[in-house]
Amino acid sequence: MESNDVDRDAAAAQLAALQADRAALADRLEHSGVWWPWDVGLGVWVFLLFGAQSLRGTWAAVVTVVLTVVGVWGARFAFRRTTGTWISGWRRGRTQRVVWSWVAFVLVVFVTASFAEHEVGLRGAMAVAGAVLGVALAAVNRWWVRVYAVELRSGV
């Protein structure tokens, strides 16, 4: 059989090297200082994107969408440059549950604020929603990176 020809010591060494690489990546993600441009930067861009909806001008919406795309691209560039990697939020595991929790939270806040702003006439509700989502996004991103680092260390 082919399984008899497997060099168990070499396989064990490769697995140990893989786990060491995963632990090093987890350390790099947790201690790289990337939280500033990434977590805080995304929070600011989300605040601007949602807050501009309270201005009720097409020009404001277009400008903030363009600025948000450029800002998120810049934050993503800083993340990749600092950590050397990019992590998909849609990968299976606990990190995906964090992302789905975030999506549900955004939908609740967005629908509530949109209703308050456009149906009730409460001007500034979208700006408040942007502030809430911006702060929450910074916290969720920190949580998400920690969850991912735990997955890396545990070999999941």
mmCIF file of C-alpha atoms in Angstrom:
data_model
loop_
_atom_site.group_PDB
_atom_site.id
_atom_site.type_symbol
_atom_site.label_atom_id
_atom_site.label_comp_id
_atom_site.label_asym_id
_atom_site.label_seq_id
_atom_site.Cartn_x
_atom_site.Cartn_y
_atom_site.Cartn_z
ATOM 1 C CA MET A 1 0.000 0.000 0.000
ATOM 2 C CA GLU A 2 1.054 3.564 -0.547
ATOM 3 C CA SER A 3 0.422 4.555 3.059
ATOM 4 C CA ASN A 4 3.278 2.282 4.171
ATOM 5 C CA ASP A 5 5.715 4.408 2.144
ATOM 6 C CA VAL A 6 4.858 7.623 3.995
ATOM 7 C CA ASP A 7 7.722 9.133 5.929
ATOM 8 C CA ARG A 8 5.944 9.871 9.199
ATOM 9 C CA ASP A 9 8.793 11.970 10.581
ATOM 10 C CA ALA A 10 8.833 14.204 7.489
ATOM 11 C CA ALA A 11 5.045 14.571 7.614
ATOM 12 C CA ALA A 12 5.187 15.474 11.319
ATOM 13 C CA ALA A 13 7.909 18.045 10.619
ATOM 14 C CA GLN A 14 5.846 19.596 7.817
ATOM 15 C CA LEU A 15 2.781 19.812 10.066
ATOM 16 C CA ALA A 16 4.856 21.414 12.833
ATOM 17 C CA ALA A 17 6.246 23.956 10.348
ATOM 18 C CA LEU A 18 2.738 24.716 9.109
ATOM 19 C CA GLN A 19 1.489 25.262 12.664
ATOM 20 C CA ALA A 20 4.488 27.508 13.421
ATOM 21 C CA ASP A 21 3.706 29.568 10.304
ATOM 22 C CA ARG A 22 0.065 29.862 11.364
ATOM 23 C CA ALA A 23 1.093 30.986 14.861
ATOM 24 C CA ALA A 24 3.497 33.555 13.374
ATOM 25 C CA LEU A 25 0.698 34.913 11.158
ATOM 26 C CA ALA A 26 -1.609 35.133 14.170
ATOM 27 C CA ASP A 27 1.046 37.093 16.071
ATOM 28 C CA ARG A 28 1.594 39.391 13.097
ATOM 29 C CA LEU A 29 -2.131 40.086 12.816
ATOM 30 C CA GLU A 30 -2.568 40.772 16.523
ATOM 31 C CA HIS A 31 0.571 42.819 17.128
ATOM 32 C CA SER A 32 1.218 44.618 13.861
ATOM 33 C CA GLY A 33 -0.482 47.872 14.811
ATOM 34 C CA VAL A 34 -2.719 47.492 11.768
ATOM 35 C CA TRP A 35 -5.772 48.383 13.846
ATOM 36 C CA TRP A 36 -5.208 52.101 13.294
ATOM 37 C CA PRO A 37 -5.426 52.369 9.509
ATOM 38 C CA TRP A 38 -7.742 49.419 9.140
ATOM 39 C CA ASP A 39 -10.231 49.289 12.034
ATOM 40 C CA VAL A 40 -10.405 52.990 12.764
ATOM 41 C CA GLY A 41 -10.117 53.936 9.093
ATOM 42 C CA LEU A 42 -13.037 51.712 8.104
ATOM 43 C CA GLY A 43 -15.081 53.122 10.965
ATOM 44 C CA VAL A 44 -14.464 56.671 9.741
ATOM 45 C CA TRP A 45 -15.338 55.759 6.157
ATOM 46 C CA VAL A 46 -18.567 54.039 7.222
ATOM 47 C CA PHE A 47 -19.500 57.113 9.263
ATOM 48 C CA LEU A 48 -18.884 59.385 6.276
ATOM 49 C CA LEU A 49 -20.768 57.119 3.884
ATOM 50 C CA PHE A 50 -23.866 56.871 6.060
ATOM 51 C CA GLY A 51 -23.633 60.403 7.424
ATOM 52 C CA ALA A 52 -23.623 61.927 3.940
ATOM 53 C CA GLN A 53 -27.113 60.543 3.427
ATOM 54 C CA SER A 54 -28.344 63.182 5.875
ATOM 55 C CA LEU A 55 -27.069 65.943 3.577
ATOM 56 C CA ARG A 56 -29.744 65.007 1.029
ATOM 57 C CA GLY A 57 -27.704 66.014 -1.943
ATOM 58 C CA THR A 58 -26.762 63.842 -4.874
ATOM 59 C CA TRP A 59 -23.364 65.484 -5.070
ATOM 60 C CA ALA A 60 -22.657 64.639 -1.425
ATOM 61 C CA ALA A 61 -23.589 60.999 -1.967
ATOM 62 C CA VAL A 62 -21.401 60.680 -5.061
ATOM 63 C CA VAL A 63 -18.431 62.405 -3.414
ATOM 64 C CA THR A 64 -18.673 60.284 -0.261
ATOM 65 C CA VAL A 65 -18.983 57.055 -2.240
ATOM 66 C CA VAL A 66 -15.855 57.955 -4.229
ATOM 67 C CA LEU A 67 -13.983 59.007 -1.075
ATOM 68 C CA THR A 68 -15.101 55.835 0.712
ATOM 69 C CA VAL A 69 -13.892 53.587 -2.106
ATOM 70 C CA VAL A 70 -10.530 55.370 -2.162
ATOM 71 C CA GLY A 71 -10.289 55.304 1.645
ATOM 72 C CA VAL A 72 -11.157 51.616 1.931
ATOM 73 C CA TRP A 73 -8.673 50.795 -0.825
ATOM 74 C CA GLY A 74 -6.006 52.742 1.060
ATOM 75 C CA ALA A 75 -6.832 51.016 4.344
ATOM 76 C CA ARG A 76 -6.763 47.621 2.607
ATOM 77 C CA PHE A 77 -3.392 48.480 1.081
ATOM 78 C CA ALA A 78 -2.070 49.432 4.536
ATOM 79 C CA PHE A 79 -3.434 46.191 6.017
ATOM 80 C CA ARG A 80 -1.790 44.026 3.364
ATOM 81 C CA ARG A 81 1.464 45.948 3.550
ATOM 82 C CA THR A 82 1.634 45.678 7.336
ATOM 83 C CA THR A 83 0.517 42.073 7.766
ATOM 84 C CA GLY A 84 1.582 40.575 4.442
ATOM 85 C CA THR A 85 -1.793 38.920 3.971
ATOM 86 C CA TRP A 86 -5.477 39.473 3.265
ATOM 87 C CA ILE A 87 -8.190 37.538 5.052
ATOM 88 C CA SER A 88 -11.569 36.736 3.586
ATOM 89 C CA GLY A 89 -14.420 37.356 5.985
ATOM 90 C CA TRP A 90 -16.480 34.743 4.196
ATOM 91 C CA ARG A 91 -14.233 31.805 5.034
ATOM 92 C CA ARG A 92 -15.898 29.064 7.072
ATOM 93 C CA GLY A 93 -15.677 29.044 10.828
ATOM 94 C CA ARG A 94 -16.187 31.483 13.648
ATOM 95 C CA THR A 95 -14.943 34.414 11.581
ATOM 96 C CA GLN A 96 -17.836 33.949 9.166
ATOM 97 C CA ARG A 97 -20.279 34.073 12.083
ATOM 98 C CA VAL A 98 -18.728 37.374 13.167
ATOM 99 C CA VAL A 99 -19.282 38.748 9.660
ATOM 100 C CA TRP A 100 -22.911 37.566 9.583
ATOM 101 C CA SER A 101 -23.492 39.161 12.997
ATOM 102 C CA TRP A 102 -22.087 42.394 11.611
ATOM 103 C CA VAL A 103 -24.300 42.226 8.506
ATOM 104 C CA ALA A 104 -27.414 41.696 10.660
ATOM 105 C CA PHE A 105 -26.452 44.626 12.902
ATOM 106 C CA VAL A 106 -25.877 46.909 9.893
ATOM 107 C CA LEU A 107 -29.241 45.998 8.411
ATOM 108 C CA VAL A 108 -31.093 46.739 11.652
ATOM 109 C CA VAL A 109 -29.330 50.080 12.157
ATOM 110 C CA PHE A 110 -29.631 51.082 8.491
ATOM 111 C CA VAL A 111 -33.329 50.245 8.187
ATOM 112 C CA THR A 112 -34.137 51.993 11.469
ATOM 113 C CA ALA A 113 -32.152 55.118 10.587
ATOM 114 C CA SER A 114 -33.441 55.205 7.027
ATOM 115 C CA PHE A 115 -37.018 55.012 8.290
ATOM 116 C CA ALA A 116 -36.364 57.744 10.856
ATOM 117 C CA GLU A 117 -34.626 59.987 8.319
ATOM 118 C CA HIS A 118 -36.936 59.590 5.337
ATOM 119 C CA GLU A 119 -40.318 58.583 6.718
ATOM 120 C CA VAL A 120 -40.425 60.298 10.095
ATOM 121 C CA GLY A 121 -38.392 63.292 8.914
ATOM 122 C CA LEU A 122 -35.799 63.054 11.677
ATOM 123 C CA ARG A 123 -32.952 64.845 9.935
ATOM 124 C CA GLY A 124 -29.526 63.563 10.952
ATOM 125 C CA ALA A 125 -30.648 60.013 11.777
ATOM 126 C CA MET A 126 -28.381 58.586 9.088
ATOM 127 C CA ALA A 127 -25.439 60.562 10.494
ATOM 128 C CA VAL A 128 -26.133 59.065 13.916
ATOM 129 C CA ALA A 129 -26.382 55.614 12.310
ATOM 130 C CA GLY A 130 -23.048 56.259 10.596
ATOM 131 C CA ALA A 131 -21.431 57.138 13.925
ATOM 132 C CA VAL A 132 -22.903 54.049 15.600
ATOM 133 C CA LEU A 133 -21.827 51.793 12.735
ATOM 134 C CA GLY A 134 -18.379 53.382 12.510
ATOM 135 C CA VAL A 135 -17.610 52.764 16.179
ATOM 136 C CA ALA A 136 -19.174 49.297 16.045
ATOM 137 C CA LEU A 137 -17.160 48.400 12.935
ATOM 138 C CA ALA A 138 -13.881 49.281 14.626
ATOM 139 C CA ALA A 139 -14.838 47.033 17.566
ATOM 140 C CA VAL A 140 -16.093 44.194 15.341
ATOM 141 C CA ASN A 141 -12.893 44.274 13.283
ATOM 142 C CA ARG A 142 -10.764 43.927 16.418
ATOM 143 C CA TRP A 143 -12.993 41.037 17.553
ATOM 144 C CA TRP A 144 -12.810 39.415 14.125
ATOM 145 C CA VAL A 145 -8.993 39.526 13.990
ATOM 146 C CA ARG A 146 -8.800 37.980 17.462
ATOM 147 C CA VAL A 147 -11.205 35.204 16.459
ATOM 148 C CA TYR A 148 -9.163 34.544 13.330
ATOM 149 C CA ALA A 149 -5.926 34.468 15.319
ATOM 150 C CA VAL A 150 -7.426 31.888 17.686
ATOM 151 C CA GLU A 151 -8.447 29.776 14.680
ATOM 152 C CA LEU A 152 -4.936 30.008 13.278
ATOM 153 C CA ARG A 153 -3.351 28.898 16.539
ATOM 154 C CA SER A 154 -5.799 26.067 17.103
ATOM 155 C CA GLY A 155 -5.261 24.613 13.641
ATOM 156 C CA VAL A 156 -8.933 24.919 12.670
#
